[in-house]
CSV table of C-alpha atoms and ligand atoms in Angstrom, one decimal:
chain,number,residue,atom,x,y,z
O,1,UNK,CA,119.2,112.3,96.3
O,2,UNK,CA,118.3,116.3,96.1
O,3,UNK,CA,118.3,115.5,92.7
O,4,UNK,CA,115.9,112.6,92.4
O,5,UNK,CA,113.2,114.3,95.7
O,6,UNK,CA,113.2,117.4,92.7
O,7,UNK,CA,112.6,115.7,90.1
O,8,UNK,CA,110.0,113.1,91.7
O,9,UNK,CA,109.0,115.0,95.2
O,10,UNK,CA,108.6,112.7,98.2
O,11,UNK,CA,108.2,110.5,100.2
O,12,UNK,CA,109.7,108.8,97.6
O,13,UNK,CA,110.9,105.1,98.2
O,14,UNK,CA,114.7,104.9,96.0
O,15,UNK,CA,116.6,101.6,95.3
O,16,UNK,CA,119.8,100.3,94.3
O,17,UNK,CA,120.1,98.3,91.4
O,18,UNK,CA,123.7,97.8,92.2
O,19,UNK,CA,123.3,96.7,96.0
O,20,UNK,CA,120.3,94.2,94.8
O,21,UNK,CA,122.4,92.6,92.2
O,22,UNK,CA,125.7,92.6,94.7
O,23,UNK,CA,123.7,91.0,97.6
O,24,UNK,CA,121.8,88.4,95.4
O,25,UNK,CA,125.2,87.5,93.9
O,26,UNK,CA,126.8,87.7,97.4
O,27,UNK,CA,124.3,85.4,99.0
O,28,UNK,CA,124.2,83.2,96.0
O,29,UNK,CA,127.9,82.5,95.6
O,30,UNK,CA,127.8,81.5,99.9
O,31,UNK,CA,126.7,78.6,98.9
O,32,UNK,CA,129.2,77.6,96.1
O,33,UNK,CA,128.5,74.2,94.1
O,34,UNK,CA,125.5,72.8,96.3
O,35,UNK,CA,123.0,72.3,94.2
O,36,UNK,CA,120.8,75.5,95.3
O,37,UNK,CA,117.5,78.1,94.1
O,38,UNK,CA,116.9,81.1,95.5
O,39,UNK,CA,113.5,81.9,95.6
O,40,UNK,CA,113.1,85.5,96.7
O,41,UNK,CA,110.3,86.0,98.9
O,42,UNK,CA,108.1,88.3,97.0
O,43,UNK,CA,106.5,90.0,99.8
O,44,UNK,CA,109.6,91.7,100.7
O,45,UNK,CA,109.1,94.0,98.0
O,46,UNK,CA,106.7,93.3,95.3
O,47,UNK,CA,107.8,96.2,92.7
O,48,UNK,CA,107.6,94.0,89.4
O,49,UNK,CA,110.8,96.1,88.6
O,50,UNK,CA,112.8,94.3,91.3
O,51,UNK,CA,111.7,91.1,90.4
O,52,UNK,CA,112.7,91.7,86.8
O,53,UNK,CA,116.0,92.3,87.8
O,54,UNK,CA,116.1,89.6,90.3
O,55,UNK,CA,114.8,87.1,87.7
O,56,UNK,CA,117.6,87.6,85.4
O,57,UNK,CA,120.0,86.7,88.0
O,58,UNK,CA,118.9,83.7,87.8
O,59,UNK,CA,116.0,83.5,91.2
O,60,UNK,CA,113.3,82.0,91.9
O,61,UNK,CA,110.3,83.2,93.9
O,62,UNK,CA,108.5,82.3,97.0
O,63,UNK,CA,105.2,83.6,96.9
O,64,UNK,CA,102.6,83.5,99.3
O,65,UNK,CA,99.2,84.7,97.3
O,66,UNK,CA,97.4,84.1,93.9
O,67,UNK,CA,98.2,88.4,94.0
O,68,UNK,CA,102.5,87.6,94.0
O,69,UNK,CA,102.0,84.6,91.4
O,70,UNK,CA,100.4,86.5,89.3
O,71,UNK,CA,103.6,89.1,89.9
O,72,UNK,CA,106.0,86.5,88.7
O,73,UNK,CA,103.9,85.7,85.7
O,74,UNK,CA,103.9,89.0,84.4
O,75,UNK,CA,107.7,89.2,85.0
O,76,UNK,CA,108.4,86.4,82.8
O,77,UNK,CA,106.4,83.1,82.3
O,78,UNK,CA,109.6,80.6,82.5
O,79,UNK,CA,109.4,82.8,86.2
O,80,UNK,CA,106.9,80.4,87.1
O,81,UNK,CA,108.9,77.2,87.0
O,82,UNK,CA,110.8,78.7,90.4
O,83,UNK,CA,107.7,79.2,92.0
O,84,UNK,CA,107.3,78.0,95.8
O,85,UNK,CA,104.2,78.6,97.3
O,86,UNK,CA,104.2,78.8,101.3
O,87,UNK,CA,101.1,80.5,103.5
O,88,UNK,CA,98.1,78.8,105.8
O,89,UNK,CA,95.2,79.9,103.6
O,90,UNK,CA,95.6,79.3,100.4
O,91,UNK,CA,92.6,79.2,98.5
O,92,UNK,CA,90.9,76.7,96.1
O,93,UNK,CA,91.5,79.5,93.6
O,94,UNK,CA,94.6,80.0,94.7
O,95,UNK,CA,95.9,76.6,94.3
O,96,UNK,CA,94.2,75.9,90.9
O,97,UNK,CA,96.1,78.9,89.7
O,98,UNK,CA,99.5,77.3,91.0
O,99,UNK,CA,98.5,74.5,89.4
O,100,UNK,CA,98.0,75.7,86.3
O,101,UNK,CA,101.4,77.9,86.5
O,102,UNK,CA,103.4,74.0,87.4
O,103,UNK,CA,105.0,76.1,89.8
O,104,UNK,CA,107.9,74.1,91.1
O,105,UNK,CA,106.8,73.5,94.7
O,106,UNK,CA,103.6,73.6,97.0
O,107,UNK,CA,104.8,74.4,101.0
O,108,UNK,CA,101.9,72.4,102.5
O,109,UNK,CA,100.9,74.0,105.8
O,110,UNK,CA,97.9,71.9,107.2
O,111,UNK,CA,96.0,68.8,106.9
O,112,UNK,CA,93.5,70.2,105.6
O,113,UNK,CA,95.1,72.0,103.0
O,114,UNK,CA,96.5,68.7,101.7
O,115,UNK,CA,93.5,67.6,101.4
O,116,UNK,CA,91.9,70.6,99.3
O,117,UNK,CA,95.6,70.1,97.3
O,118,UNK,CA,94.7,66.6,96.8
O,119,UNK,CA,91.1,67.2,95.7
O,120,UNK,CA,91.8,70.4,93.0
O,121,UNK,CA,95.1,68.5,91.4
O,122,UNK,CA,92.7,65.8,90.4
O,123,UNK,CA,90.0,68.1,89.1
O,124,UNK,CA,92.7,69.4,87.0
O,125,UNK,CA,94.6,66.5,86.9
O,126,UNK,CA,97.9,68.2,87.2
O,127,UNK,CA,100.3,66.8,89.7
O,128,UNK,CA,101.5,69.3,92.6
O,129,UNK,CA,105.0,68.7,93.7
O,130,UNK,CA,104.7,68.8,97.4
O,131,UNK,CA,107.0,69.6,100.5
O,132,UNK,CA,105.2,69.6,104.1
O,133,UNK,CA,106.0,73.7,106.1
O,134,UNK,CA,106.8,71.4,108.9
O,135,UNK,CA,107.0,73.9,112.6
O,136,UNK,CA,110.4,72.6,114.2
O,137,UNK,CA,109.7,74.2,117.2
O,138,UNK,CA,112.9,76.4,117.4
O,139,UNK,CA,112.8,79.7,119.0
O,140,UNK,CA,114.4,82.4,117.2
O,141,UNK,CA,114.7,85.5,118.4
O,142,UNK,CA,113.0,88.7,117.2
O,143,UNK,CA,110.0,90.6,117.2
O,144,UNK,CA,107.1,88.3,118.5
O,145,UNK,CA,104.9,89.2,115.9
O,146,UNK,CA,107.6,87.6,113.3
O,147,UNK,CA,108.8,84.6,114.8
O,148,UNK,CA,106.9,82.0,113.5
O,149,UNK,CA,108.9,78.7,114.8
O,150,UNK,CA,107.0,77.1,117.5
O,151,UNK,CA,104.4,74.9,118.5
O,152,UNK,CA,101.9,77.9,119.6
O,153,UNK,CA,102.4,79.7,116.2
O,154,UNK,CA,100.1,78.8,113.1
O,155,UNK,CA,102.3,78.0,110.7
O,156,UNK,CA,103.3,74.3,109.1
O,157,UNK,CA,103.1,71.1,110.6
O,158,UNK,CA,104.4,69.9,114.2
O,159,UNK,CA,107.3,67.6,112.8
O,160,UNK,CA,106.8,64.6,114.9
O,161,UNK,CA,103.0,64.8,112.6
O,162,UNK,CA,104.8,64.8,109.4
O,163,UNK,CA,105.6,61.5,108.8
O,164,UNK,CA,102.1,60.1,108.8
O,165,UNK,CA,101.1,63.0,106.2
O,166,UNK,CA,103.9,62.4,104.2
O,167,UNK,CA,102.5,58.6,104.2
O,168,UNK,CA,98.9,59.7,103.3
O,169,UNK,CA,100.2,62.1,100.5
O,170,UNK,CA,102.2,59.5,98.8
O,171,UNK,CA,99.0,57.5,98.3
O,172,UNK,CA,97.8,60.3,96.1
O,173,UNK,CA,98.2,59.6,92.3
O,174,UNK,CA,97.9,63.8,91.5
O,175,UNK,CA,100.5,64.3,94.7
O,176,UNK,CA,104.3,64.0,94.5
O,177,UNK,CA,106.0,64.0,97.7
O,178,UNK,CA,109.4,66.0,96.6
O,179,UNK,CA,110.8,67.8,99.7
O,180,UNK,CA,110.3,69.2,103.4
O,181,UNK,CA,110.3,72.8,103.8
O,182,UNK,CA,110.7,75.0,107.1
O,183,UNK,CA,110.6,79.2,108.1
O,184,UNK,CA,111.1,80.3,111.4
O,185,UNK,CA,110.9,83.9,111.6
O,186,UNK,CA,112.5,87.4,109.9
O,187,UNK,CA,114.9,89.3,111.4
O,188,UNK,CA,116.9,86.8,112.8
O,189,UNK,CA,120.2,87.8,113.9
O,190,UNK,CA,121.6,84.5,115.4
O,191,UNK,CA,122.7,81.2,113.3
O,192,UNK,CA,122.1,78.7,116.0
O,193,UNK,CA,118.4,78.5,115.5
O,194,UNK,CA,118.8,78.0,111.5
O,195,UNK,CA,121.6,75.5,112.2
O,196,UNK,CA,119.6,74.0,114.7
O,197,UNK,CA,116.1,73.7,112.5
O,198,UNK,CA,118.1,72.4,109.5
O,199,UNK,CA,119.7,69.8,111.6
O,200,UNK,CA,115.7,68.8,112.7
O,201,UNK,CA,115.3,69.1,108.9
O,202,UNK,CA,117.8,66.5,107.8
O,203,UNK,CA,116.2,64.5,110.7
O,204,UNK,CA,113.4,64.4,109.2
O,205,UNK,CA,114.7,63.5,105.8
O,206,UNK,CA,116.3,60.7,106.6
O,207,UNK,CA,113.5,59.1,108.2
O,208,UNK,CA,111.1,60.4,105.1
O,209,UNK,CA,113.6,58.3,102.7
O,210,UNK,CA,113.6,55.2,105.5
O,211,UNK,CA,109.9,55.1,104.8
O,212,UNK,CA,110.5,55.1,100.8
O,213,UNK,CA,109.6,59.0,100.3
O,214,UNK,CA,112.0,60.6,97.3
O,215,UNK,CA,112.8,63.5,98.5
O,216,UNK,CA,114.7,65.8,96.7
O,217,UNK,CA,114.4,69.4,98.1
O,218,UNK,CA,115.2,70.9,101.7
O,219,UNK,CA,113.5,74.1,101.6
O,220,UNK,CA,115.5,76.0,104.3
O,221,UNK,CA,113.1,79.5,104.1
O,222,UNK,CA,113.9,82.8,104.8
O,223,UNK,CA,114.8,84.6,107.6
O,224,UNK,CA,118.3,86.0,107.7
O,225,UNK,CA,118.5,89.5,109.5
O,226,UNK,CA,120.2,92.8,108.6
O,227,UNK,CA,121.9,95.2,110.9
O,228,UNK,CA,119.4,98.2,111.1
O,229,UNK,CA,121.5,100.5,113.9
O,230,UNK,CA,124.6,101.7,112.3
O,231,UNK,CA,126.7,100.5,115.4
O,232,UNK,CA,125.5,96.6,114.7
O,233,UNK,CA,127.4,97.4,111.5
O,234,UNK,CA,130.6,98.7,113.6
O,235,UNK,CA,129.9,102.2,112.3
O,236,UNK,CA,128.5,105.6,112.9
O,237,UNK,CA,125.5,106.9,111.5
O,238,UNK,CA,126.7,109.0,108.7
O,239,UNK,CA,125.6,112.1,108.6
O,240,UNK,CA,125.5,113.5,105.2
O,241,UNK,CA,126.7,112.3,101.4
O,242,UNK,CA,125.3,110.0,99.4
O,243,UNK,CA,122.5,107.4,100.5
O,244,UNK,CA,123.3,104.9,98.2
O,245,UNK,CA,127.1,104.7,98.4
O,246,UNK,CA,126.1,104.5,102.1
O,247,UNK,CA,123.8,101.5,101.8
O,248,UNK,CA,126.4,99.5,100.2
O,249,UNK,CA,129.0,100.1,102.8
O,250,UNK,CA,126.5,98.8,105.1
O,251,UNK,CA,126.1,95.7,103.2
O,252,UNK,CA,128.4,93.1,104.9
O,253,UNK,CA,128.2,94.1,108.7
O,254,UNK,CA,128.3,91.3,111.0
O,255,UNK,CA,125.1,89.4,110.7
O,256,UNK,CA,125.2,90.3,107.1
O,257,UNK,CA,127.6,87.4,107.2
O,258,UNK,CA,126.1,84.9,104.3
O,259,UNK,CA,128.9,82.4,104.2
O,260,UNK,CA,128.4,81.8,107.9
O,261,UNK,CA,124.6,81.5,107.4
O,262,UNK,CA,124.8,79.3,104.4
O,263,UNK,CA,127.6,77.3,106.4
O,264,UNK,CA,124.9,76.3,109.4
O,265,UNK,CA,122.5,75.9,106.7
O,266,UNK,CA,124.6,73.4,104.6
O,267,UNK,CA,126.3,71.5,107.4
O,268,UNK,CA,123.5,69.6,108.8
O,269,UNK,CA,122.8,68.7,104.8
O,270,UNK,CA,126.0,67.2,104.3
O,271,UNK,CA,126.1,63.8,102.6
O,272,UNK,CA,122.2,64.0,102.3
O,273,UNK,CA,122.3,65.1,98.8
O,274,UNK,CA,119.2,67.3,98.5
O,275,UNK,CA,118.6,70.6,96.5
O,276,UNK,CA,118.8,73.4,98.6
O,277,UNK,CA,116.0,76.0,98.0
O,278,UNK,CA,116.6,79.6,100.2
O,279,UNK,CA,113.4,82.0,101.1
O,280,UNK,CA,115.7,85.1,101.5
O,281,UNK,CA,113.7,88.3,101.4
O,282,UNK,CA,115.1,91.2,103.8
O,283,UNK,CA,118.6,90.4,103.8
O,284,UNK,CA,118.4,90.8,99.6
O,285,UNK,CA,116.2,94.5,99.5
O,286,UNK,CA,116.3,95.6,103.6
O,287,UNK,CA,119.9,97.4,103.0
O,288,UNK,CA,118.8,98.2,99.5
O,289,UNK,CA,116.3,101.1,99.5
O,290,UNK,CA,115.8,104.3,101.7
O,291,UNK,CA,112.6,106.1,102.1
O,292,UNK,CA,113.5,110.3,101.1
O,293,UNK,CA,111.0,112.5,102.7
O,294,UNK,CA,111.1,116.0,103.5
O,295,UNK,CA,110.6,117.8,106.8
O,296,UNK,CA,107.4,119.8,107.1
O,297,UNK,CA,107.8,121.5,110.2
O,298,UNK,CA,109.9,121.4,113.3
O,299,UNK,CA,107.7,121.7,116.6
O,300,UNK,CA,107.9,121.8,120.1
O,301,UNK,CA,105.4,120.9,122.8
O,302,UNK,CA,106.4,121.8,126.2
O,303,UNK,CA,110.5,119.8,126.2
O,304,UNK,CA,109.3,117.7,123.8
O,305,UNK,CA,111.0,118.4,119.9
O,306,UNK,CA,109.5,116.9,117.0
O,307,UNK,CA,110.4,116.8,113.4
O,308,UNK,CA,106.8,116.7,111.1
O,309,UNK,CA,107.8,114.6,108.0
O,310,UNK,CA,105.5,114.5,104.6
O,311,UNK,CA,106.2,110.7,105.1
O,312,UNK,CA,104.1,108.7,107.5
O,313,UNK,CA,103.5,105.2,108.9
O,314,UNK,CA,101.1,104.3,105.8
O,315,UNK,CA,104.2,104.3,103.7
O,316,UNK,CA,106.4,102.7,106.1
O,317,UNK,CA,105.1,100.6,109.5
O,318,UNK,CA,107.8,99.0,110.4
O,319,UNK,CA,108.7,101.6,113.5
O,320,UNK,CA,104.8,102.1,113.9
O,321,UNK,CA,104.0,98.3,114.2
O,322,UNK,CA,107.5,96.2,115.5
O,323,UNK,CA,108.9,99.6,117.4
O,324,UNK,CA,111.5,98.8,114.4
O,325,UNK,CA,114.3,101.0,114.5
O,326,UNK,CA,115.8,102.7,111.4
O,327,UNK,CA,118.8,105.3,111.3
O,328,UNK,CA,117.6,108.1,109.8
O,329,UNK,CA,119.8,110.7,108.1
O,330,UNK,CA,120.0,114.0,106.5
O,331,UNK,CA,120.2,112.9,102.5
O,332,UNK,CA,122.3,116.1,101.4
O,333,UNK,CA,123.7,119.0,102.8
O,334,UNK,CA,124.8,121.3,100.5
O,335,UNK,CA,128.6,121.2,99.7
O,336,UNK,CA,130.6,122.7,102.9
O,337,UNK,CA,127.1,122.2,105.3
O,338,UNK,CA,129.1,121.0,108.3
O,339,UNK,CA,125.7,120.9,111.2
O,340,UNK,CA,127.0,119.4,114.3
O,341,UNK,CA,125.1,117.1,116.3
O,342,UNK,CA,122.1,118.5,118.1
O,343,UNK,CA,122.1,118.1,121.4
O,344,UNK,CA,118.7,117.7,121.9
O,345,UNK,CA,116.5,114.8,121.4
O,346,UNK,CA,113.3,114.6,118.5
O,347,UNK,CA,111.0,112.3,117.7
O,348,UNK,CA,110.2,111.9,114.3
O,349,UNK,CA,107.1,111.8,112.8
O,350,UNK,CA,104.3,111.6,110.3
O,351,UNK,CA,101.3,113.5,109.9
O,352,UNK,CA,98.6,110.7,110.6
O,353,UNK,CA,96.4,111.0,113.0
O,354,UNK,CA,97.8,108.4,115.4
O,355,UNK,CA,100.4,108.9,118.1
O,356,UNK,CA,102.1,105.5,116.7
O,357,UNK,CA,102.6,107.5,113.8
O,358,UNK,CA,106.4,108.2,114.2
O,359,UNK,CA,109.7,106.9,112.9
O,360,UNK,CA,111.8,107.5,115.6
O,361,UNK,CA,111.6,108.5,119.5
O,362,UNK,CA,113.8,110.4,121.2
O,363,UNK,CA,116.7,110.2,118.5
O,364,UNK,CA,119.5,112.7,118.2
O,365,UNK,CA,119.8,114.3,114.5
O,366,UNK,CA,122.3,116.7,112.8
O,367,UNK,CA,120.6,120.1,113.2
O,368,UNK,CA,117.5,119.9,110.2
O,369,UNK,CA,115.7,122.8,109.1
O,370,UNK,CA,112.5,123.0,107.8
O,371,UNK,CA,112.7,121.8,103.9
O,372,UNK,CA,115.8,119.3,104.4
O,373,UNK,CA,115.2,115.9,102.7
O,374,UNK,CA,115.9,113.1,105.2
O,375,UNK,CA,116.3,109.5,104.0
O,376,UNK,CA,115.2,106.7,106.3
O,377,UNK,CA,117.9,104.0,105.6
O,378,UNK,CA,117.1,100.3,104.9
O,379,UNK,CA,113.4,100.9,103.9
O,380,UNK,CA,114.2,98.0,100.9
O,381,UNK,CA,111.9,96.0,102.4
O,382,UNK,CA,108.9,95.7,104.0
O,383,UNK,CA,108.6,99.1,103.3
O,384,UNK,CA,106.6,99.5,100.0
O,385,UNK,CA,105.4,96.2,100.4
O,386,UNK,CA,103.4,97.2,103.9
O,387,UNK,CA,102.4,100.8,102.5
O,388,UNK,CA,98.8,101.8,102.2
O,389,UNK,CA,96.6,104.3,101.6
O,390,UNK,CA,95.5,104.9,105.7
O,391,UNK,CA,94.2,108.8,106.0
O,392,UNK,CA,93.2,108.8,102.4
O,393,UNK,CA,97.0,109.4,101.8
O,394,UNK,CA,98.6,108.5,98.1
O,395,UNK,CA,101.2,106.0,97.9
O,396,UNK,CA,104.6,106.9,97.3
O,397,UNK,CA,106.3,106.6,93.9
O,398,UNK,CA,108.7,104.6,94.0
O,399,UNK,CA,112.7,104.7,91.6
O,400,UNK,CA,115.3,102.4,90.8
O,401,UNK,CA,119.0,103.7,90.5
O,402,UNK,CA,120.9,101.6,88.2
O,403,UNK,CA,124.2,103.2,87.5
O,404,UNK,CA,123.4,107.2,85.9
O,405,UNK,CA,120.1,105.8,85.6
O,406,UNK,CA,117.4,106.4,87.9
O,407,UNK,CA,113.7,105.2,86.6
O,408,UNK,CA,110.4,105.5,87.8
O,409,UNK,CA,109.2,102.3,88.7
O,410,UNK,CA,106.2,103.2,90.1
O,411,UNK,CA,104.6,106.6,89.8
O,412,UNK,CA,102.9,108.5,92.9
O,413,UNK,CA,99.4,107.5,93.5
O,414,UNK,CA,96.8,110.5,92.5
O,415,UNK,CA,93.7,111.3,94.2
O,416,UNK,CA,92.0,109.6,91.5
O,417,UNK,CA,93.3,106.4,92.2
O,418,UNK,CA,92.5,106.1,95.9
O,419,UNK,CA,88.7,106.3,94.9
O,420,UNK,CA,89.5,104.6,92.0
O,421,UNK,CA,87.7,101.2,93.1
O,422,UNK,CA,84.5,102.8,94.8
O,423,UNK,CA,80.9,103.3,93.9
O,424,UNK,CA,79.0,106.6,95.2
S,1,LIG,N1,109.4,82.6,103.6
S,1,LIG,C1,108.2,82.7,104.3
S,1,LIG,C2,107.3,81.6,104.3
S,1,LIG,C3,107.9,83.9,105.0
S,1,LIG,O1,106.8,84.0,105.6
S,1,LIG,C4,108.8,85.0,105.0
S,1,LIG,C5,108.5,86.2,105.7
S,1,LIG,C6,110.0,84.8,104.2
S,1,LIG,C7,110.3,83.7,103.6
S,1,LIG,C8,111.0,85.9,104.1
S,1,LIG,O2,111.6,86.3,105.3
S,1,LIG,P1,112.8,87.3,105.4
S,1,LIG,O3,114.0,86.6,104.7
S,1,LIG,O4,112.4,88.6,104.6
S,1,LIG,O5,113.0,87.5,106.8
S,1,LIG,N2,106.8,92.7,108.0
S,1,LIG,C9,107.9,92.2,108.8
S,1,LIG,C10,108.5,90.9,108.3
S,1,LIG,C11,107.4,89.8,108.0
S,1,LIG,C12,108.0,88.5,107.5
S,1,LIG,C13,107.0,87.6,107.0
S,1,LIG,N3,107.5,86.4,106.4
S,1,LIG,C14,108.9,93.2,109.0
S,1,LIG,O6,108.8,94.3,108.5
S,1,LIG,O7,109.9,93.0,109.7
């Protein structure tokens, strides 16, 4: 990590190769011989590196943007074929160019969308494959702002509505009903509340195929959580050695458990013979990528300690805007660096001008000096992804490790390119 913070300086935003292709294979193989895609949810992390990789192990993509279907395109065109495209404001531009792309699926979150769908694949007379984002009303439990399950969020379609949709989109010559589709929230730590939306799901299939409706896919979404605090993975923070060896340890804590999740997803399914298409995006990248930034300057204000890192909340919000919390450790000490535990208590944080600038509050650390590189662990996703360029500050470069490799997938941003779009 020393290594890599030299030869790229920081914050620098580092990934596995290894622990991508593990926990894609991992999550893949949970659910055995049903028919199945995985269509990585782009927004996760967007690096066209990752989705490279993921690509050639054999995923699909969910994307929710004409921005991330333009990111699959350039990854591969076949890439396209795996396309889903969820989101509540899709725009006529948008959808033309999903058309164009015969992606494999439109999520269709509104009436009104369906209608705009309806009017665009005639103009082009290209037939969108449809499923309905249908709201289950489930609760699930995690960070209000992510839990998009019931009736008072925006998203999809109140169930008991779908069946007259699916009536009225069957009528359409450019339309072809070919599944139902569902996501409930990220971060989720519990099965119950997949088992139980899947079970609505099946519900709801068997009364689309009463009615005469083929449909073929269940699109089950994303959602799956990760164990961010070191004891939800039944171990202690580690203080020193080797990030990435570190991040694959971490890999199959408790509610990293994909046979159980695929298990609730797949039971309600049973007998229904459906293709199963997965939204995963977190539980794929979250465990696979740690943000390396340096400490600038240790302070104290009155009994208050704080730890000034070159890293801030525009390259990662998650503590900033969820109160996320991510273990934070020193990334190397040199060879025979035994620092205890500090007694006292720092919060760490970034140099932006806001106080909700920090990373953690009131967190104990191995004694750090000025200079030491500290990695923020399981910054995979929604890391990068959420980054911008708040205080005029460059964007992080951003590496993937693959084996003795390490390449620059993305290089720093420059001054340059933060007035790069402007006019004076
Ligand atoms: N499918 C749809 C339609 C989604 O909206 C999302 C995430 C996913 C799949 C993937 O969910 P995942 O498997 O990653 O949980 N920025 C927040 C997370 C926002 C999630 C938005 N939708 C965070 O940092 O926690």
């Amino acid at each position: 990590m020393s290594r890599l913070a030299a030869r790229f300086s920081t914050p620098l935003y580092v990934y596995s190769a290894a622990t991508i292709r593990d926990r894609f294979r991992a999550f893949d193989a949970a659910f055995g011989d049903l028919p199945h895609t995985i269509c990585y949810s782009i927004k996760a992390n967007s690096s066209l590196s990752i989705l490279r990789l993921l690509s050639k192990l054999g995923a699909g993509f969910d994307v929710v943007s004409g921005g991330e279907l333009e990111r699959v395109r350039r990854v591969h065109r076949h890439a396209l074929a795996n396309v889903v495209f969820s989101g509540v404001g899709k725009t006529a531009a948008e959808i033309d160019a999903a058309l164009r792309a015969r992606i494999l699926l439109f999520n269709v979150e509104s009436e009104s969308e369906l209608a705009l769908l309806t009017s665009r694949a005639a103009r082009l007379k290209k037939t969108a494959r449809i499923a309905l984002r249908v709201n289950p009303h489930v609760p699930a439990e995690t960070h209000p702002y992510i839990s998009t399950g019931l009736r008072e969020h925006k998203f999809g379609i109140p169930i008991e509505d779908a069946p007259a949709l699916y009536a009225r989109a069957a009528r359409e010559k450019f339309l072809q009903v070919a599944g139902v589709s569902v996501h409930i929230g990220s971060q989720i730590t519990s099965l119950e509340p997949f088992a139980l939306t899947v079970e609505r799901l099946a519900e709801l299939v068997r009364t689309l195929r009463s009615n005469g409706h083929r449909i073929i896919y269940v699109d089950a979404g994303g959602g799956l959580g990760i164990a961010y605090k070191a004891e939800d993975c039944g171990q202690q923070a580690v203080s020193a050695g080797e990030v990435s060896k570190e991040a694959d340890s971490r890999a199959y804590g408790a509610v990293d458990d994909f046979r159980s999740y695929a298990g609730a997803v797949q039971r309600p399914l049973r007998g229904l013979n459906v293709h199963l298409i997965l939204e995963p995006g977190r539980v794929l990248l979250g465990p696979a990528g740690v943000l390396l930034t340096r400490v600038l300057y240790l302070k104290r204000n009155g009994d208050k300690r704080f730890v000034v890192l070159d890293a801030g909340m525009n390259d990662l919000i998650r503590p900033a805007l969820y109160n996320a919390y991510h273990e934070i450790v020193p990334a190397k000490l040199p060879a025979g660096d035994q620092r205890s535990t500090s007694a006292d208590l720092f919060d760490i944080v970034g140099p932006v001008c806001e106080t909700g600038d920090f990373f953690a509050r009131d967190r104990r650390l191995p004694q750090v000096a000025e200079g030491d590189l500290l990695a923020v662990l399981d910054a995979g996703a929604y890391g990068m992804s959420l980054a911008s360029n708040y205080n005029s500050r460059p964007r992080p470069a951003e590496v993937l490790v693959d084996g003795a490799r390490s390449s620059l997938v993305r290089r720093r941003e420059t001054a340059a390119d933060l007035v790069r779009c402007e006019r004076t």
